[in-house]
Structure formats: C-alpha cells, structure tokens
PDB file of C-alpha atoms and ligand atoms in Angstrom:
ATOM      1  CA  MET X   1       0.207  -0.040  -0.001  1.00  0.00           C
ATOM      2  CA  LYS X   2       0.991   3.465  -1.033  1.00  0.00           C
ATOM      3  CA  THR X   3       2.290   5.635   1.783  1.00  0.00           C
ATOM      4  CA  PRO X   4      -0.270   8.492   2.501  1.00  0.00           C
ATOM      5  CA  THR X   5       1.113  11.949   1.084  1.00  0.00           C
ATOM      6  CA  ARG X   6       1.831  14.047   4.540  1.00  0.00           C
ATOM      7  CA  ILE X   7      -0.197  17.429   5.369  1.00  0.00           C
ATOM      8  CA  ARG X   8       0.837  20.509   6.659  1.00  0.00           C
ATOM      9  CA  LEU X   9      -0.453  21.772  10.002  1.00  0.00           C
ATOM     10  CA  ALA X  10       0.820  25.749  10.454  1.00  0.00           C
ATOM     11  CA  ILE X  11       0.997  26.961  13.806  1.00  0.00           C
ATOM     12  CA  GLN X  12       2.624  30.470  14.947  1.00  0.00           C
ATOM     13  CA  LYS X  13       6.484  30.856  15.542  1.00  0.00           C
ATOM     14  CA  SER X  14       6.539  32.430  18.450  1.00  0.00           C
ATOM     15  CA  GLY X  15       4.058  34.146  20.854  1.00  0.00           C
ATOM     16  CA  ARG X  16       1.555  33.722  22.740  1.00  0.00           C
ATOM     17  CA  LEU X  17      -0.287  31.093  20.563  1.00  0.00           C
ATOM     18  CA  ASN X  18       3.407  29.196  20.095  1.00  0.00           C
ATOM     19  CA  ASN X  19       3.185  27.569  23.422  1.00  0.00           C
ATOM     20  CA  ASP X  20      -0.518  26.175  23.802  1.00  0.00           C
ATOM     21  CA  SER X  21      -0.488  25.000  20.276  1.00  0.00           C
ATOM     22  CA  ILE X  22       2.375  22.741  20.893  1.00  0.00           C
ATOM     23  CA  LYS X  23       0.529  21.639  24.202  1.00  0.00           C
ATOM     24  CA  TRP X  24      -2.483  20.989  22.390  1.00  0.00           C
ATOM     25  CA  LEU X  25      -0.779  19.159  19.695  1.00  0.00           C
ATOM     26  CA  LEU X  26       0.672  16.755  22.323  1.00  0.00           C
ATOM     27  CA  GLN X  27      -2.652  16.214  24.104  1.00  0.00           C
ATOM     28  CA  CYS X  28      -3.748  15.080  20.397  1.00  0.00           C
ATOM     29  CA  GLY X  29      -1.156  12.159  20.608  1.00  0.00           C
ATOM     30  CA  LEU X  30       1.606  13.759  18.153  1.00  0.00           C
ATOM     31  CA  LYS X  31       4.790  13.662  19.097  1.00  0.00           C
ATOM     32  CA  ILE X  32       6.911  15.901  18.114  1.00  0.00           C
ATOM     33  CA  ASN X  33      10.538  16.811  18.275  1.00  0.00           C
ATOM     34  CA  TYR X  34      11.042  20.433  17.639  1.00  0.00           C
ATOM     35  CA  SER X  35      13.768  23.175  19.018  1.00  0.00           C
ATOM     36  CA  LYS X  36      13.218  26.930  19.258  1.00  0.00           C
ATOM     37  CA  LYS X  37      14.745  27.406  15.532  1.00  0.00           C
ATOM     38  CA  THR X  38      13.035  24.816  13.739  1.00  0.00           C
ATOM     39  CA  LEU X  39      10.892  25.883  10.699  1.00  0.00           C
ATOM     40  CA  ILE X  40       8.755  22.700   9.763  1.00  0.00           C
ATOM     41  CA  CYS X  41       9.306  19.354  12.262  1.00  0.00           C
ATOM     42  CA  PRO X  42       7.894  16.185  10.866  1.00  0.00           C
ATOM     43  CA  VAL X  43       5.613  14.507  13.249  1.00  0.00           C
ATOM     44  CA  GLU X  44       6.907  10.994  14.253  1.00  0.00           C
ATOM     45  CA  ASN X  45       3.788   9.042  14.738  1.00  0.00           C
ATOM     46  CA  PHE X  46       1.091  11.064  12.021  1.00  0.00           C
ATOM     47  CA  PRO X  47       1.370  11.952   8.395  1.00  0.00           C
ATOM     48  CA  ILE X  48       2.185  15.966   9.561  1.00  0.00           C
ATOM     49  CA  ASP X  49       4.540  18.420   9.405  1.00  0.00           C
ATOM     50  CA  ILE X  50       4.311  21.103  11.563  1.00  0.00           C
ATOM     51  CA  LEU X  51       5.148  24.686   9.993  1.00  0.00           C
ATOM     52  CA  PHE X  52       6.518  27.204  12.217  1.00  0.00           C
ATOM     53  CA  VAL X  53       5.147  30.644  11.077  1.00  0.00           C
ATOM     54  CA  ARG X  54       4.159  34.211  11.452  1.00  0.00           C
ATOM     55  CA  ASP X  55       0.281  34.071  13.025  1.00  0.00           C
ATOM     56  CA  ASP X  56      -0.777  36.876  10.236  1.00  0.00           C
ATOM     57  CA  ASP X  57       0.218  34.352   7.368  1.00  0.00           C
ATOM     58  CA  ILE X  58      -2.007  31.323   8.460  1.00  0.00           C
ATOM     59  CA  PRO X  59      -5.268  32.174   7.618  1.00  0.00           C
ATOM     60  CA  SER X  60      -3.767  32.687   3.573  1.00  0.00           C
ATOM     61  CA  LEU X  61      -1.348  29.303   3.923  1.00  0.00           C
ATOM     62  CA  VAL X  62      -5.105  27.467   4.665  1.00  0.00           C
ATOM     63  CA  MET X  63      -7.106  29.318   2.242  1.00  0.00           C
ATOM     64  CA  ASN X  64      -4.461  28.818  -0.587  1.00  0.00           C
ATOM     65  CA  GLY X  65      -4.183  25.183   0.441  1.00  0.00           C
ATOM     66  CA  VAL X  66      -0.294  25.509   1.228  1.00  0.00           C
ATOM     67  CA  CYS X  67      -1.212  24.101   4.540  1.00  0.00           C
ATOM     68  CA  GLU X  68      -4.108  21.644   5.210  1.00  0.00           C
ATOM     69  CA  LEU X  69      -4.558  22.948   8.755  1.00  0.00           C
ATOM     70  CA  GLY X  70      -3.702  25.899  10.711  1.00  0.00           C
ATOM     71  CA  ILE X  71      -4.111  27.204  14.277  1.00  0.00           C
ATOM     72  CA  VAL X  72      -4.601  30.702  14.452  1.00  0.00           C
ATOM     73  CA  GLY X  73      -6.499  33.308  16.654  1.00  0.00           C
ATOM     74  CA  GLU X  74     -10.192  34.179  15.829  1.00  0.00           C
ATOM     75  CA  ASN X  75      -8.534  37.638  15.969  1.00  0.00           C
ATOM     76  CA  VAL X  76      -6.130  37.323  13.360  1.00  0.00           C
ATOM     77  CA  LEU X  77      -8.652  35.140  11.126  1.00  0.00           C
ATOM     78  CA  LEU X  78     -11.599  38.032  11.902  1.00  0.00           C
ATOM     79  CA  GLU X  79      -9.454  40.655  10.993  1.00  0.00           C
ATOM     80  CA  GLN X  80      -8.219  39.637   7.450  1.00  0.00           C
ATOM     81  CA  THR X  81     -11.817  38.557   6.778  1.00  0.00           C
ATOM     82  CA  THR X  82     -13.107  41.482   7.376  1.00  0.00           C
ATOM     83  CA  ALA X  83     -10.423  42.759   5.347  1.00  0.00           C
ATOM     84  CA  ILE X  84     -11.441  40.541   2.197  1.00  0.00           C
ATOM     85  CA  ASN X  85     -15.144  40.256   0.446  1.00  0.00           C
ATOM     86  CA  GLU X  86     -16.793  38.155   2.514  1.00  0.00           C
ATOM     87  CA  ASN X  87     -18.103  35.422  -0.620  1.00  0.00           C
ATOM     88  CA  GLU X  88     -14.745  35.372  -2.458  1.00  0.00           C
ATOM     89  CA  ILE X  89     -13.354  33.572   0.692  1.00  0.00           C
ATOM     90  CA  ASP X  90     -16.303  31.529   2.240  1.00  0.00           C
ATOM     91  CA  GLN X  91     -15.575  28.876   0.019  1.00  0.00           C
ATOM     92  CA  LYS X  92     -11.808  28.851   1.230  1.00  0.00           C
ATOM     93  CA  TYR X  93     -11.524  27.191   4.366  1.00  0.00           C
ATOM     94  CA  HIS X  94     -13.738  26.040   7.519  1.00  0.00           C
ATOM     95  CA  VAL X  95     -13.329  26.388  11.071  1.00  0.00           C
ATOM     96  CA  VAL X  96     -12.738  22.639  12.579  1.00  0.00           C
ATOM     97  CA  LYS X  97     -13.772  23.804  16.267  1.00  0.00           C
ATOM     98  CA  LYS X  98     -12.471  26.426  18.625  1.00  0.00           C
ATOM     99  CA  LEU X  99      -9.500  24.948  20.845  1.00  0.00           C
ATOM    100  CA  GLY X 100     -10.781  26.867  24.143  1.00  0.00           C
ATOM    101  CA  PHE X 101      -6.995  28.420  25.169  1.00  0.00           C
ATOM    102  CA  SER X 102      -5.332  31.665  24.063  1.00  0.00           C
ATOM    103  CA  ARG X 103      -8.578  33.684  25.169  1.00  0.00           C
ATOM    104  CA  CYS X 104      -8.086  37.252  25.347  1.00  0.00           C
ATOM    105  CA  ARG X 105     -10.296  40.426  23.639  1.00  0.00           C
ATOM    106  CA  LEU X 106      -9.786  43.157  21.211  1.00  0.00           C
ATOM    107  CA  SER X 107     -10.706  46.360  23.352  1.00  0.00           C
ATOM    108  CA  ILE X 108     -10.590  50.137  23.046  1.00  0.00           C
ATOM    109  CA  ALA X 109      -8.723  51.450  26.014  1.00  0.00           C
ATOM    110  CA  ILE X 110      -7.858  54.948  26.756  1.00  0.00           C
ATOM    111  CA  ALA X 111      -5.683  56.722  29.243  1.00  0.00           C
ATOM    112  CA  ASN X 112      -6.859  56.216  32.534  1.00  0.00           C
ATOM    113  CA  GLU X 113      -7.532  60.203  33.537  1.00  0.00           C
ATOM    114  CA  LYS X 114      -9.151  60.891  30.325  1.00  0.00           C
ATOM    115  CA  PRO X 115     -13.285  61.315  30.846  1.00  0.00           C
ATOM    116  CA  PHE X 116     -15.240  58.494  29.134  1.00  0.00           C
ATOM    117  CA  ALA X 117     -19.097  58.205  29.005  1.00  0.00           C
ATOM    118  CA  ASN X 118     -19.820  56.287  26.260  1.00  0.00           C
ATOM    119  CA  ILE X 119     -18.721  55.172  22.505  1.00  0.00           C
ATOM    120  CA  HIS X 120     -19.360  58.633  21.399  1.00  0.00           C
ATOM    121  CA  SER X 121     -16.821  59.475  24.148  1.00  0.00           C
ATOM    122  CA  LEU X 122     -14.266  58.468  21.309  1.00  0.00           C
ATOM    123  CA  ARG X 123     -15.635  60.729  18.357  1.00  0.00           C
ATOM    124  CA  ASN X 124     -12.990  62.215  16.458  1.00  0.00           C
ATOM    125  CA  LEU X 125      -9.983  60.885  18.497  1.00  0.00           C
ATOM    126  CA  ARG X 126      -7.125  59.300  16.866  1.00  0.00           C
ATOM    127  CA  ILE X 127      -6.963  55.474  17.704  1.00  0.00           C
ATOM    128  CA  ALA X 128      -3.602  52.908  17.209  1.00  0.00           C
ATOM    129  CA  THR X 129      -4.338  49.534  16.409  1.00  0.00           C
ATOM    130  CA  SER X 130      -2.936  46.529  14.522  1.00  0.00           C
ATOM    131  CA  TYR X 131      -6.900  45.232  14.049  1.00  0.00           C
ATOM    132  CA  PRO X 132      -8.019  48.647  11.493  1.00  0.00           C
ATOM    133  CA  HIS X 133     -10.828  46.916   9.667  1.00  0.00           C
ATOM    134  CA  LEU X 134     -12.387  45.327  12.913  1.00  0.00           C
ATOM    135  CA  LEU X 135     -12.219  48.600  14.689  1.00  0.00           C
ATOM    136  CA  THR X 136     -13.145  50.343  11.581  1.00  0.00           C
ATOM    137  CA  LYS X 137     -16.834  48.050  11.516  1.00  0.00           C
ATOM    138  CA  TYR X 138     -17.224  48.351  15.099  1.00  0.00           C
ATOM    139  CA  LEU X 139     -17.137  52.306  14.844  1.00  0.00           C
ATOM    140  CA  ASN X 140     -19.168  52.634  11.772  1.00  0.00           C
ATOM    141  CA  ALA X 141     -21.969  50.502  13.341  1.00  0.00           C
ATOM    142  CA  TYR X 142     -22.306  53.325  16.036  1.00  0.00           C
ATOM    143  CA  ASP X 143     -21.982  55.784  13.527  1.00  0.00           C
ATOM    144  CA  VAL X 144     -18.699  57.344  15.532  1.00  0.00           C
ATOM    145  CA  PRO X 145     -15.762  58.775  13.268  1.00  0.00           C
ATOM    146  CA  ALA X 146     -12.164  58.461  14.418  1.00  0.00           C
ATOM    147  CA  LYS X 147      -8.728  58.740  13.052  1.00  0.00           C
ATOM    148  CA  ILE X 148      -7.642  54.858  12.386  1.00  0.00           C
ATOM    149  CA  LEU X 149      -3.607  55.156  12.999  1.00  0.00           C
ATOM    150  CA  THR X 150      -2.288  51.184  11.661  1.00  0.00           C
ATOM    151  CA  ILE X 151       1.025  50.284  13.770  1.00  0.00           C
ATOM    152  CA  SER X 152       1.752  46.379  14.001  1.00  0.00           C
ATOM    153  CA  GLY X 153       3.007  45.906  17.664  1.00  0.00           C
ATOM    154  CA  SER X 154       3.282  47.758  20.597  1.00  0.00           C
ATOM    155  CA  VAL X 155       0.225  49.651  20.282  1.00  0.00           C
ATOM    156  CA  GLU X 156      -0.031  50.295  24.154  1.00  0.00           C
ATOM    157  CA  ILE X 157       2.975  52.984  24.104  1.00  0.00           C
ATOM    158  CA  ALA X 158       1.375  55.185  21.069  1.00  0.00           C
ATOM    159  CA  PRO X 159      -0.520  56.966  23.755  1.00  0.00           C
ATOM    160  CA  ARG X 160       2.518  58.249  25.862  1.00  0.00           C
ATOM    161  CA  LEU X 161       3.877  59.220  22.621  1.00  0.00           C
ATOM    162  CA  GLY X 162       1.448  61.796  21.838  1.00  0.00           C
ATOM    163  CA  MET X 163       0.709  59.999  18.254  1.00  0.00           C
ATOM    164  CA  ALA X 164      -2.471  58.832  19.290  1.00  0.00           C
ATOM    165  CA  ASP X 165      -5.508  59.377  21.778  1.00  0.00           C
ATOM    166  CA  ALA X 166      -6.595  55.809  22.625  1.00  0.00           C
ATOM    167  CA  ILE X 167      -5.675  52.315  21.355  1.00  0.00           C
ATOM    168  CA  CYS X 168      -7.191  49.047  19.970  1.00  0.00           C
ATOM    169  CA  ASP X 169      -5.533  45.821  20.691  1.00  0.00           C
ATOM    170  CA  LEU X 170      -6.050  42.798  22.434  1.00  0.00           C
ATOM    171  CA  VAL X 171      -5.989  42.025  26.471  1.00  0.00           C
ATOM    172  CA  ALA X 172      -5.856  39.277  28.093  1.00  0.00           C
ATOM    173  CA  THR X 173      -4.633  39.942  31.770  1.00  0.00           C
ATOM    174  CA  GLY X 174      -4.665  43.540  31.438  1.00  0.00           C
ATOM    175  CA  LYS X 175      -1.270  43.714  32.603  1.00  0.00           C
ATOM    176  CA  THR X 176       0.325  46.037  29.305  1.00  0.00           C
ATOM    177  CA  LEU X 177      -2.887  48.589  29.442  1.00  0.00           C
ATOM    178  CA  LYS X 178      -2.081  49.006  33.486  1.00  0.00           C
ATOM    179  CA  GLU X 179       1.473  49.232  32.873  1.00  0.00           C
ATOM    180  CA  ASN X 180       0.761  52.069  30.273  1.00  0.00           C
ATOM    181  CA  ASN X 181      -1.757  53.806  32.203  1.00  0.00           C
ATOM    182  CA  LEU X 182      -4.491  52.672  30.049  1.00  0.00           C
ATOM    183  CA  LYS X 183      -7.823  51.619  30.999  1.00  0.00           C
ATOM    184  CA  GLU X 184     -10.284  49.351  28.951  1.00  0.00           C
ATOM    185  CA  VAL X 185     -13.549  51.322  27.434  1.00  0.00           C
ATOM    186  CA  GLU X 186     -14.952  49.119  24.728  1.00  0.00           C
ATOM    187  CA  ALA X 187     -14.489  45.087  24.133  1.00  0.00           C
ATOM    188  CA  ILE X 188     -14.933  44.550  20.314  1.00  0.00           C
ATOM    189  CA  ILE X 189     -14.766  41.153  19.985  1.00  0.00           C
ATOM    190  CA  GLN X 190     -13.618  37.855  22.674  1.00  0.00           C
ATOM    191  CA  SER X 191     -10.915  35.650  21.093  1.00  0.00           C
ATOM    192  CA  GLN X 192      -9.370  31.997  21.440  1.00  0.00           C
ATOM    193  CA  ALA X 193      -7.379  29.980  19.433  1.00  0.00           C
ATOM    194  CA  LEU X 194      -8.930  27.951  16.277  1.00  0.00           C
ATOM    195  CA  LEU X 195      -8.579  25.359  14.163  1.00  0.00           C
ATOM    196  CA  MET X 196      -9.023  25.927  10.475  1.00  0.00           C
ATOM    197  CA  LYS X 197      -8.935  23.635   7.426  1.00  0.00           C
ATOM    198  CA  THR X 198      -8.692  24.231   3.839  1.00  0.00           C
ATOM    199  CA  LEU X 199     -11.239  23.942   1.612  1.00  0.00           C
ATOM    200  CA  HIS X 200      -9.113  23.875  -1.370  1.00  0.00           C
ATOM    201  CA  PRO X 201      -8.889  20.646  -3.557  1.00  0.00           C
ATOM    202  CA  SER X 202      -5.898  18.315  -2.329  1.00  0.00           C
ATOM    203  CA  HIS X 203      -4.695  14.989  -3.672  1.00  0.00           C
ATOM    204  CA  ALA X 204      -6.418  12.040  -2.554  1.00  0.00           C
ATOM    205  CA  ASN X 205      -3.967  10.787  -0.638  1.00  0.00           C
ATOM    206  CA  LYS X 206      -3.684  13.944   1.714  1.00  0.00           C
ATOM    207  CA  LYS X 207      -7.315  14.010   2.149  1.00  0.00           C
ATOM    208  CA  ARG X 208      -6.773  10.363   4.077  1.00  0.00           C
ATOM    209  CA  ALA X 209      -4.538  11.811   6.256  1.00  0.00           C
ATOM    210  CA  LEU X 210      -6.186  14.483   6.739  1.00  0.00           C
ATOM    211  CA  ASP X 211      -9.861  12.659   8.091  1.00  0.00           C
ATOM    212  CA  ARG X 212      -7.442  10.539   9.920  1.00  0.00           C
ATOM    213  CA  PHE X 213      -6.074  13.028  11.905  1.00  0.00           C
ATOM    214  CA  LEU X 214      -9.877  15.481  12.304  1.00  0.00           C
ATOM    215  CA  SER X 215     -11.276  12.166  13.377  1.00  0.00           C
ATOM    216  CA  GLN X 216      -8.546  11.631  16.534  1.00  0.00           C
ATOM    217  CA  ILE X 217      -9.605  14.733  17.503  1.00  0.00           C
ATOM    218  CA  ALA X 218     -13.078  14.911  16.918  1.00  0.00           C
TER     219      ALA X 218
HETATM  220  C1  PRP K   1       0.211  41.108  23.287  1.00  0.00           C
HETATM  221  C2  PRP K   1      -1.413  42.056  22.731  1.00  0.00           C
HETATM  222  C3  PRP K   1      -0.932  43.231  24.024  1.00  0.00           C
HETATM  223  C4  PRP K   1      -0.497  42.241  25.494  1.00  0.00           C
HETATM  224  C5  PRP K   1      -1.758  41.996  26.137  1.00  0.00           C
HETATM  225  O1  PRP K   1       0.995  41.907  22.740  1.00  0.00           O
HETATM  226  O2  PRP K   1      -0.820  42.662  21.684  1.00  0.00           O
HETATM  227  O3  PRP K   1      -0.173  43.943  23.596  1.00  0.00           O
HETATM  228  O4  PRP K   1      -0.207  41.003  24.769  1.00  0.00           O
HETATM  229  O5  PRP K   1      -1.733  40.588  27.211  1.00  0.00           O
HETATM  230  P1  PRP K   1      -2.264  41.595  29.117  1.00  0.00           P
HETATM  231  O6  PRP K   1      -3.163  42.045  28.806  1.00  0.00           O
HETATM  232  O7  PRP K   1      -1.829  40.019  29.403  1.00  0.00           O
HETATM  233  O8  PRP K   1      -0.670  42.241  28.879  1.00  0.00           O
HETATM  234  P2  PRP K   1       2.628  41.121  22.748  1.00  0.00           P
HETATM  235  O9  PRP K   1       2.942  40.858  23.944  1.00  0.00           O
HETATM  236  O10 PRP K   1       1.549  39.801  21.867  1.00  0.00           O
HETATM  237  O11 PRP K   1       3.313  42.146  21.625  1.00  0.00           O
HETATM  238  P3  PRP K   1       3.206  42.761  20.357  1.00  0.00           P
HETATM  239  O12 PRP K   1       1.669  43.487  20.309  1.00  0.00           O
HETATM  240  O13 PRP K   1       3.758  43.489  20.379  1.00  0.00           O
HETATM  241  O14 PRP K   1       2.945  42.067  18.994  1.00  0.00           O
HETATM  242 ZN1   ZN K   2       0.793  43.993  21.926  1.00  0.00          ZN
END
C-alpha cells in the first residue's frame, strides 16, 4: 500500500499561541521533536508536518491550500476576513473547532485620566491599532468617526508618544494596559485559538491523512 502523503499544519512560530498550540498537539497524541529554531517539524507518529510561521500568514496559507490545517487566533482570522470580500473567502476554509485556549479580547482603551461616558466619547479621536478593519467596522456600526492609525506592534505606547489618544489592541490579563496607564473602555470581540482547515481541493492521499487526524481530535 502506498504511504499517505504528508499534510501540513501551520502554527505560530513565536508568541502567545505558540506554546499553547504545541501543548494541544501533544495532547492530541502527536509526537513532536522540535527546537526553537525549527521552521518545519515532521510529526513522528502521524503523516503531518508542523510549520512554524508568523500568525498573520496562517489564514492565507490555509485558504490557498499550502497548508491543510492551521491553528490561529480568532482575532487574526476575523481581521483578515473583514478586510476581504466575505463571499470570496467563504469557500476557501472551514473552522473545524474553537480550541478553548489563548483566550483574549480586542478592546479599545484610553488614558486613565481621560473622561469616558460611552462609545461617542471616542468621536474624532486618534486610535492606534493593528486591527484597523475590525475597529472601523465597530465604530461604523455606532456611527462614530475617528482617525485610525495602523501600527503593527507595541500599540500601547502610542498614547505616551503623543501619536494617538486611544488604542485598540488585545487584552488578556490587562497587565500591558495597566503598565501603560490605560483603561479598557469597549470590548470589540472575544477571541480564542481555533483550528481551521482548507477547502482547497487536495490530493486524495492527503485527504486520507486529513480525515484521520480530524477523526482523532473529534
Ligand atoms: C499582546 C497584545 C497586548 C498584550 C496583552 O502583545 O497585543 O499588547 O499582549 O496581554 P496582557 O493583557 O496579558 O498584558 P504581545 O506581547 O504579543 O506584543 P505585540 O503586540 O507587540 O506583538
Ligand atoms: Zn501588544
């Protein structure tokens, strides 16, 4: 019998999701031998290769069928799908399941000393974020105009630098907000890790390996 072709599962290379994702894969019974520098790691007891990539790249790797599976935060997937036409991406992936770890929320925060009554207090403020599409959608729903500044990391320092009046970023423990003299005023979305799978047609041998893995974790 022909050995089934190996499938690829993308996880975050470094950051919050990395440890939790590996822990989950081990709990699923996969034997993984990896070091910090590894970018691709074959699973010893399953026809799967684990790819270590930037989390921003995971949705497109799965949608394009480069990887059959990916573990990514809902925050990343929602931001990217909000940016693209929803009908266009609908057929390209499927959420297998929410995994219950790496929980956080995407929230708007302002300086502790700033007054805040309700969402309309944000009117015309400069808001720094790495999630411009989700933030725009949220503010539009309340008809609140604002100037959105997109930055890719360390968003919480923007108010201290005088670049922004508010921020919109992930909050888990709230430690980063506290350290930067910020208070959370609006939660936009709740997030956790999820397993996504490609709907891109793949080789029959790969489909077998994919189905076997999915039935193992069901
Ligand atoms: C994440 C997130 C927040 C912080 C929230 O940043 O963007 O800044 O963690 O966690 P907390 O509420 O437990 O403090 P990360 O450390 O991943 O850095 P980055 O945003 O610069 O990528
Ligand atoms: Zn951050």
